[in-house]
PDB file of C-alpha atoms in Angstrom:
ATOM      1  CA  MET A   1      96.826  78.395  12.257  1.00 56.00           C
ATOM      2  CA  ASN A   2      99.430  80.690  10.733  1.00 50.00           C
ATOM      3  CA  PRO A   3     100.411  83.151  13.413  1.00 58.00           C
ATOM      4  CA  LEU A   4     100.523  86.005  10.443  1.00 48.00           C
ATOM      5  CA  LEU A   5      96.606  85.329  10.209  1.00 58.00           C
ATOM      6  CA  MET A   6      95.823  86.163  13.777  1.00 60.00           C
ATOM      7  CA  PRO A   7      95.355  89.895  13.155  1.00 55.00           C
ATOM      8  CA  LEU A   8      92.960  89.058  10.576  1.00 62.00           C
ATOM      9  CA  VAL A   9      91.378  86.658  13.046  1.00 57.00           C
ATOM     10  CA  LEU A  10      91.053  89.407  15.835  1.00 63.00           C
ATOM     11  CA  VAL A  11      89.391  91.945  13.421  1.00 54.00           C
ATOM     12  CA  GLN A  12      86.865  89.515  12.167  1.00 62.00           C
ATOM     13  CA  GLY A  13      86.078  88.655  15.679  1.00 56.00           C
ATOM     14  CA  ARG A  14      85.291  92.204  16.654  1.00 62.00           C
ATOM     15  CA  MET A  15      83.365  92.527  13.469  1.00 61.00           C
ATOM     16  CA  ALA A  16      81.319  89.282  14.164  1.00 59.00           C
ATOM     17  CA  ARG A  17      80.635  90.406  17.928  1.00 62.00           C
ATOM     18  CA  ALA A  18      79.422  93.997  16.615  1.00 57.00           C
ATOM     19  CA  ASN A  19      77.014  92.632  13.649  1.00 63.00           C
ATOM     20  CA  MET A  20      75.801  89.368  15.057  1.00 64.00           C
ATOM     21  CA  GLN A  21      72.334  89.757  16.425  1.00 73.00           C
ATOM     22  CA  LEU A  22      71.952  86.512  18.531  1.00 78.00           C
ATOM     23  CA  LEU A  23      68.505  85.310  19.428  1.00 88.00           C
ATOM     24  CA  PRO A  24      67.282  85.204  22.900  1.00 92.00           C
ATOM     25  CA  PRO A  25      66.282  81.877  24.942  1.00 95.00           C
ATOM     26  CA  ALA A  26      63.372  79.864  24.245  1.00 97.00           C
ATOM     27  CA  ALA A  27      60.093  80.882  26.298  1.00 97.00           C
ATOM     28  CA  GLY A  28      58.096  78.694  28.098  1.00 95.00           C
ATOM     29  CA  PRO A  29      58.287  75.964  30.533  1.00 97.00           C
ATOM     30  CA  ALA A  30      61.885  74.298  30.305  1.00 98.00           C
ATOM     31  CA  HIS A  31      60.363  70.970  30.959  1.00 97.00           C
ATOM     32  CA  GLY A  32      57.818  68.533  29.493  1.00 96.00           C
ATOM     33  CA  VAL A  33      56.900  64.745  28.939  1.00 95.00           C
ATOM     34  CA  VAL A  34      56.822  63.097  25.556  1.00 93.00           C
ATOM     35  CA  GLY A  35      56.238  59.609  24.529  1.00 86.00           C
ATOM     36  CA  ARG A  36      53.774  56.874  25.766  1.00 79.00           C
ATOM     37  CA  GLU A  37      51.291  58.200  28.273  1.00 78.00           C
ATOM     38  CA  GLY A  38      51.677  57.076  31.860  1.00 78.00           C
ATOM     39  CA  GLU A  39      54.305  57.735  34.615  1.00 81.00           C
ATOM     40  CA  PRO A  40      57.856  58.631  33.023  1.00 80.00           C
ATOM     41  CA  SER A  41      60.247  55.577  32.698  1.00 85.00           C
ATOM     42  CA  LEU A  42      63.062  57.880  31.920  1.00 94.00           C
ATOM     43  CA  ARG A  43      64.191  61.227  33.281  1.00 96.00           C
ATOM     44  CA  LEU A  44      66.317  63.513  31.313  1.00 97.00           C
ATOM     45  CA  VAL A  45      68.051  66.754  32.076  1.00 98.00           C
ATOM     46  CA  VAL A  46      70.091  68.938  29.584  1.00 98.00           C
ATOM     47  CA  LEU A  47      72.658  71.214  31.138  1.00 98.00           C
ATOM     48  CA  GLY A  48      74.531  74.027  29.386  1.00 98.00           C
ATOM     49  CA  GLU A  49      75.070  76.959  27.374  1.00 97.00           C
ATOM     50  CA  SER A  50      72.547  78.768  25.122  1.00 96.00           C
ATOM     51  CA  THR A  51      71.584  75.656  23.164  1.00 97.00           C
ATOM     52  CA  ALA A  52      70.363  74.078  26.428  1.00 98.00           C
ATOM     53  CA  ALA A  53      68.768  77.261  26.821  1.00 98.00           C
ATOM     54  CA  GLY A  54      66.883  77.028  23.438  1.00 97.00           C
ATOM     55  CA  CYS A  55      68.476  79.910  21.812  1.00 97.00           C
ATOM     56  CA  GLY A  56      67.127  80.099  18.330  1.00 95.00           C
ATOM     57  CA  VAL A  57      63.842  78.532  18.878  1.00 97.00           C
ATOM     58  CA  ALA A  58      60.306  80.100  20.254  1.00 97.00           C
ATOM     59  CA  THR A  59      59.857  77.578  23.022  1.00 98.00           C
ATOM     60  CA  HIS A  60      61.618  74.772  24.783  1.00 98.00           C
ATOM     61  CA  GLN A  61      59.199  72.485  23.166  1.00 97.00           C
ATOM     62  CA  GLU A  62      61.232  72.767  19.904  1.00 98.00           C
ATOM     63  CA  GLY A  63      64.571  72.685  21.597  1.00 98.00           C
ATOM     64  CA  PHE A  64      67.274  69.930  22.210  1.00 98.00           C
ATOM     65  CA  ALA A  65      66.095  68.537  25.295  1.00 98.00           C
ATOM     66  CA  ALA A  66      62.610  67.852  23.864  1.00 97.00           C
ATOM     67  CA  ALA A  67      63.888  66.671  20.496  1.00 97.00           C
ATOM     68  CA  PHE A  68      66.627  64.175  22.563  1.00 97.00           C
ATOM     69  CA  ALA A  69      63.515  63.113  24.695  1.00 96.00           C
ATOM     70  CA  ALA A  70      61.610  62.196  21.536  1.00 95.00           C
ATOM     71  CA  GLU A  71      64.521  60.146  20.384  1.00 94.00           C
ATOM     72  CA  LEU A  72      64.826  58.262  23.679  1.00 93.00           C
ATOM     73  CA  SER A  73      60.970  57.672  23.722  1.00 92.00           C
ATOM     74  CA  GLY A  74      61.121  55.990  20.425  1.00 83.00           C
ATOM     75  CA  GLU A  75      62.576  52.402  21.012  1.00 66.00           C
ATOM     76  CA  PRO A  76      61.044  50.831  22.979  1.00 72.00           C
ATOM     77  CA  ALA A  77      58.207  53.172  23.247  1.00 81.00           C
ATOM     78  CA  ARG A  78      58.265  54.790  26.558  1.00 88.00           C
ATOM     79  CA  CYS A  79      57.347  57.866  28.514  1.00 93.00           C
ATOM     80  CA  VAL A  80      60.209  60.367  28.903  1.00 94.00           C
ATOM     81  CA  SER A  81      60.185  63.532  31.136  1.00 96.00           C
ATOM     82  CA  TRP A  82      63.002  66.119  30.315  1.00 97.00           C
ATOM     83  CA  GLN A  83      64.085  69.426  31.814  1.00 98.00           C
ATOM     84  CA  ALA A  84      66.547  71.874  30.292  1.00 98.00           C
ATOM     85  CA  VAL A  85      68.933  73.916  32.506  1.00 98.00           C
ATOM     86  CA  GLY A  86      70.898  76.315  30.361  1.00 98.00           C
ATOM     87  CA  GLN A  87      71.934  80.038  30.194  1.00 97.00           C
ATOM     88  CA  HIS A  88      72.745  82.149  27.201  1.00 94.00           C
ATOM     89  CA  GLY A  89      76.611  82.949  27.027  1.00 91.00           C
ATOM     90  CA  ALA A  90      77.420  80.497  30.033  1.00 96.00           C
ATOM     91  CA  THR A  91      80.995  79.288  29.994  1.00 97.00           C
ATOM     92  CA  ALA A  92      81.880  75.929  31.777  1.00 98.00           C
ATOM     93  CA  ARG A  93      82.866  77.881  34.805  1.00 98.00           C
ATOM     94  CA  ARG A  94      79.380  79.532  35.402  1.00 98.00           C
ATOM     95  CA  ILE A  95      77.667  76.039  34.333  1.00 98.00           C
ATOM     96  CA  ARG A  96      79.798  74.504  37.210  1.00 98.00           C
ATOM     97  CA  HIS A  97      79.112  77.058  39.811  1.00 98.00           C
ATOM     98  CA  ARG A  98      75.665  78.487  38.786  1.00 98.00           C
ATOM     99  CA  LEU A  99      73.581  76.087  36.827  1.00 98.00           C
ATOM    100  CA  LEU A 100      74.863  72.503  38.010  1.00 98.00           C
ATOM    101  CA  PRO A 101      73.701  73.258  41.785  1.00 98.00           C
ATOM    102  CA  LEU A 102      70.134  73.488  40.067  1.00 98.00           C
ATOM    103  CA  VAL A 103      69.922  70.101  38.790  1.00 97.00           C
ATOM    104  CA  GLU A 104      68.341  67.493  40.913  1.00 94.00           C
ATOM    105  CA  HIS A 105      69.716  64.128  42.305  1.00 91.00           C
ATOM    106  CA  SER A 106      67.356  62.076  40.457  1.00 91.00           C
ATOM    107  CA  PHE A 107      67.763  61.442  36.639  1.00 97.00           C
ATOM    108  CA  ASP A 108      68.382  58.417  34.485  1.00 96.00           C
ATOM    109  CA  ARG A 109      70.234  60.513  31.619  1.00 96.00           C
ATOM    110  CA  ALA A 110      72.188  63.843  31.583  1.00 98.00           C
ATOM    111  CA  VAL A 111      73.479  65.626  28.559  1.00 98.00           C
ATOM    112  CA  LEU A 112      75.919  68.418  28.772  1.00 98.00           C
ATOM    113  CA  LEU A 113      75.866  71.163  25.831  1.00 98.00           C
ATOM    114  CA  ALA A 114      79.096  73.214  26.592  1.00 98.00           C
ATOM    115  CA  GLY A 115      82.190  74.777  25.244  1.00 96.00           C
ATOM    116  CA  ALA A 116      81.150  76.915  22.433  1.00 94.00           C
ATOM    117  CA  ASN A 117      81.548  80.196  24.878  1.00 94.00           C
ATOM    118  CA  ASP A 118      84.812  78.845  26.319  1.00 95.00           C
ATOM    119  CA  VAL A 119      86.169  78.707  22.985  1.00 93.00           C
ATOM    120  CA  LEU A 120      84.783  82.175  22.143  1.00 90.00           C
ATOM    121  CA  SER A 121      86.012  83.679  25.445  1.00 89.00           C
ATOM    122  CA  GLY A 122      89.675  82.273  24.907  1.00 90.00           C
ATOM    123  CA  ARG A 123      89.553  79.943  28.046  1.00 94.00           C
ATOM    124  CA  THR A 124      92.494  77.610  28.119  1.00 96.00           C
ATOM    125  CA  ALA A 125      92.283  73.876  27.741  1.00 97.00           C
ATOM    126  CA  ARG A 126      93.459  73.828  31.525  1.00 97.00           C
ATOM    127  CA  GLU A 127      90.720  75.808  32.805  1.00 98.00           C
ATOM    128  CA  TRP A 128      88.210  73.856  30.639  1.00 98.00           C
ATOM    129  CA  GLY A 129      89.523  70.564  31.854  1.00 98.00           C
ATOM    130  CA  GLU A 130      89.060  71.491  35.548  1.00 98.00           C
ATOM    131  CA  ASP A 131      85.733  72.839  35.198  1.00 98.00           C
ATOM    132  CA  LEU A 132      84.647  69.772  32.889  1.00 98.00           C
ATOM    133  CA  THR A 133      85.791  67.319  35.600  1.00 98.00           C
ATOM    134  CA  ALA A 134      83.764  69.042  38.152  1.00 98.00           C
ATOM    135  CA  ILE A 135      80.779  69.044  36.213  1.00 98.00           C
ATOM    136  CA  VAL A 136      80.862  65.546  34.899  1.00 98.00           C
ATOM    137  CA  ASP A 137      81.470  64.368  38.366  1.00 98.00           C
ATOM    138  CA  GLY A 138      78.541  66.302  39.456  1.00 98.00           C
ATOM    139  CA  LEU A 139      76.086  65.180  36.798  1.00 98.00           C
ATOM    140  CA  ALA A 140      77.308  61.324  37.646  1.00 97.00           C
ATOM    141  CA  ASP A 141      76.050  61.910  41.096  1.00 97.00           C
ATOM    142  CA  ARG A 142      72.837  63.166  39.566  1.00 97.00           C
ATOM    143  CA  ALA A 143      72.087  60.571  36.811  1.00 97.00           C
ATOM    144  CA  ALA A 144      72.812  56.996  35.865  1.00 96.00           C
ATOM    145  CA  HIS A 145      74.634  57.976  32.483  1.00 96.00           C
ATOM    146  CA  VAL A 146      75.961  61.218  31.433  1.00 97.00           C
ATOM    147  CA  THR A 147      76.741  62.247  27.933  1.00 97.00           C
ATOM    148  CA  VAL A 148      79.115  65.153  27.007  1.00 98.00           C
ATOM    149  CA  LEU A 149      78.595  66.539  23.375  1.00 97.00           C
ATOM    150  CA  ALA A 150      81.595  67.817  21.415  1.00 96.00           C
ATOM    151  CA  ILE A 151      81.782  71.747  20.680  1.00 95.00           C
ATOM    152  CA  PRO A 152      79.451  72.541  17.804  1.00 91.00           C
ATOM    153  CA  PRO A 153      81.347  72.626  14.311  1.00 90.00           C
ATOM    154  CA  PHE A 154      82.333  76.333  14.021  1.00 89.00           C
ATOM    155  CA  HIS A 155      83.807  75.476  10.540  1.00 87.00           C
ATOM    156  CA  GLN A 156      80.306  75.183   9.228  1.00 87.00           C
ATOM    157  CA  PHE A 157      78.866  78.306  10.806  1.00 87.00           C
ATOM    158  CA  PRO A 158      77.489  80.761   7.909  1.00 84.00           C
ATOM    159  CA  SER A 159      77.809  83.658  10.211  1.00 82.00           C
ATOM    160  CA  LEU A 160      81.365  83.526  10.867  1.00 86.00           C
ATOM    161  CA  PRO A 161      84.088  84.571   8.290  1.00 84.00           C
ATOM    162  CA  LEU A 162      86.708  82.042   7.154  1.00 83.00           C
ATOM    163  CA  ALA A 163      89.668  82.769   9.014  1.00 85.00           C
ATOM    164  CA  LEU A 164      87.687  83.153  12.269  1.00 88.00           C
ATOM    165  CA  ARG A 165      85.977  79.911  11.462  1.00 87.00           C
ATOM    166  CA  THR A 166      89.376  78.109  11.015  1.00 90.00           C
ATOM    167  CA  TYR A 167      90.793  79.542  14.276  1.00 88.00           C
ATOM    168  CA  LEU A 168      87.707  78.583  16.210  1.00 92.00           C
ATOM    169  CA  THR A 169      87.579  75.119  14.835  1.00 93.00           C
ATOM    170  CA  GLU A 170      91.312  74.778  15.886  1.00 92.00           C
ATOM    171  CA  GLU A 171      90.735  75.953  19.321  1.00 93.00           C
ATOM    172  CA  ALA A 172      87.602  73.759  19.788  1.00 95.00           C
ATOM    173  CA  ALA A 173      89.490  70.698  18.810  1.00 96.00           C
ATOM    174  CA  ALA A 174      91.913  71.272  21.422  1.00 97.00           C
ATOM    175  CA  LEU A 175      89.078  71.121  24.324  1.00 97.00           C
ATOM    176  CA  ASP A 176      87.461  68.194  22.482  1.00 97.00           C
ATOM    177  CA  ASP A 177      90.664  66.397  23.290  1.00 97.00           C
ATOM    178  CA  VAL A 178      90.510  67.226  26.936  1.00 98.00           C
ATOM    179  CA  SER A 179      86.903  66.193  27.019  1.00 98.00           C
ATOM    180  CA  ARG A 180      87.557  63.040  25.359  1.00 97.00           C
ATOM    181  CA  ARG A 181      90.209  62.200  27.863  1.00 97.00           C
ATOM    182  CA  ILE A 182      88.221  63.015  30.878  1.00 98.00           C
ATOM    183  CA  CYS A 183      85.171  61.097  29.650  1.00 97.00           C
ATOM    184  CA  LYS A 184      87.197  58.110  28.880  1.00 96.00           C
ATOM    185  CA  THR A 185      88.411  57.672  32.452  1.00 95.00           C
ATOM    186  CA  ARG A 186      84.656  57.541  33.962  1.00 95.00           C
ATOM    187  CA  ARG A 187      82.164  54.795  33.961  1.00 91.00           C
ATOM    188  CA  SER A 188      78.790  55.770  32.632  1.00 93.00           C
ATOM    189  CA  VAL A 189      80.033  58.731  30.942  1.00 96.00           C
ATOM    190  CA  THR A 190      80.077  59.200  27.122  1.00 95.00           C
ATOM    191  CA  TRP A 191      81.796  61.610  25.046  1.00 96.00           C
ATOM    192  CA  VAL A 192      79.897  62.103  21.622  1.00 95.00           C
ATOM    193  CA  ARG A 193      81.860  63.563  18.744  1.00 89.00           C
ATOM    194  CA  SER A 194      80.157  66.174  16.480  1.00 81.00           C
ATOM    195  CA  ALA A 195      78.403  64.494  13.580  1.00 71.00           C
ATOM    196  CA  GLY A 196      78.744  67.667  11.562  1.00 71.00           C
ATOM    197  CA  LEU A 197      75.941  69.424   9.620  1.00 73.00           C
ATOM    198  CA  PRO A 198      74.200  68.227   6.443  1.00 70.00           C
ATOM    199  CA  GLU A 199      75.912  69.865   3.365  1.00 66.00           C
ATOM    200  CA  GLY A 200      73.586  72.613   2.067  1.00 60.00           C
ATOM    201  CA  GLN A 201      71.041  72.592   4.770  1.00 69.00           C
ATOM    202  CA  LYS A 202      70.792  76.198   5.528  1.00 73.00           C
ATOM    203  CA  GLU A 203      67.454  75.428   7.389  1.00 85.00           C
ATOM    204  CA  PHE A 204      69.696  74.095  10.122  1.00 90.00           C
ATOM    205  CA  PHE A 205      70.339  77.588  11.524  1.00 91.00           C
ATOM    206  CA  ALA A 206      68.016  79.782  13.082  1.00 92.00           C
ATOM    207  CA  GLU A 207      67.776  83.638  11.730  1.00 90.00           C
ATOM    208  CA  ASP A 208      71.058  84.649  13.600  1.00 88.00           C
ATOM    209  CA  GLY A 209      73.124  81.971  11.486  1.00 87.00           C
ATOM    210  CA  PHE A 210      74.708  80.785  14.733  1.00 89.00           C
ATOM    211  CA  HIS A 211      71.829  78.683  16.732  1.00 92.00           C
ATOM    212  CA  PRO A 212      70.005  75.774  15.578  1.00 94.00           C
ATOM    213  CA  SER A 213      66.561  76.145  14.343  1.00 95.00           C
ATOM    214  CA  SER A 214      63.770  73.761  15.297  1.00 96.00           C
ATOM    215  CA  LEU A 215      64.751  71.567  12.561  1.00 94.00           C
ATOM    216  CA  GLY A 216      68.489  71.994  13.496  1.00 93.00           C
ATOM    217  CA  TYR A 217      67.777  70.907  17.060  1.00 96.00           C
ATOM    218  CA  ARG A 218      65.850  67.920  15.673  1.00 95.00           C
ATOM    219  CA  TYR A 219      68.650  66.713  13.537  1.00 93.00           C
ATOM    220  CA  TRP A 220      71.135  67.192  16.191  1.00 94.00           C
ATOM    221  CA  ALA A 221      69.310  65.094  18.569  1.00 95.00           C
ATOM    222  CA  HIS A 222      68.821  62.494  16.074  1.00 93.00           C
ATOM    223  CA  ALA A 223      72.445  62.479  15.173  1.00 92.00           C
ATOM    224  CA  VAL A 224      73.465  62.108  18.878  1.00 93.00           C
ATOM    225  CA  ALA A 225      71.216  59.255  19.265  1.00 91.00           C
ATOM    226  CA  ALA A 226      72.556  57.595  16.220  1.00 88.00           C
ATOM    227  CA  VAL A 227      75.949  57.995  17.476  1.00 84.00           C
ATOM    228  CA  GLU A 228      75.349  56.593  21.034  1.00 77.00           C
ATOM    229  CA  ALA A 229      73.543  53.552  19.567  1.00 68.00           C
ATOM    230  CA  THR A 230      76.751  52.762  17.533  1.00 61.00           C
ATOM    231  CA  VAL A 231      79.168  53.213  20.547  1.00 57.00           C
ATOM    232  CA  ALA A 232      76.795  51.247  22.740  1.00 53.00           C
ATOM    233  CA  GLY A 233      76.757  48.389  20.002  1.00 46.00           C
ATOM    234  CA  GLU A 234      80.857  48.378  19.629  1.00 45.00           C
TER     235      GLU A 234
END
């Protein structure tokens, strides 16, 4: 970004923080079962920041973990149990030290939703890399396969002004480059790029214009499943 625009970015950042009314985490049980009746044949855990905590929807049944479990239960038809372990505002440092220890050592799949707060708080690529490495290795000890999702596409967030969106997108790209390199060196770990948001789909976002709505979480889960299927077929 042009350095001359940084004062504008700082002003827009302060204004966005002052004016944005972010929605709280989802209520109700942060676990459930979807798919065919019977004993779960696949156990899923979703770890991370506010999107793992279900911010933007009323209950975890409408959040990413339940939506992704539904995707996993489709083909072949099977019973999938899911659990969400998330915290609003959590950076990778907090996820590493506070949330990861809460995850049991008995999952088939683990998904990490992180990075947005690291970008917003100005953490460096080195700091991100150190924490991400520890999280990924910790999840790999707890699950047979780990999926790390790219940082959400800030350039499409309607609640953010243009200069701020551009700056955050560039910062997110730098952290995503680190994520890609870390995941590439580990077996049974997949980094999934951002699929982007559907054009003109305002319903993707919740009322705060920052977190997904229930439709947004379903779209995101479907997009991740589709990308993973493509990667597996390569």
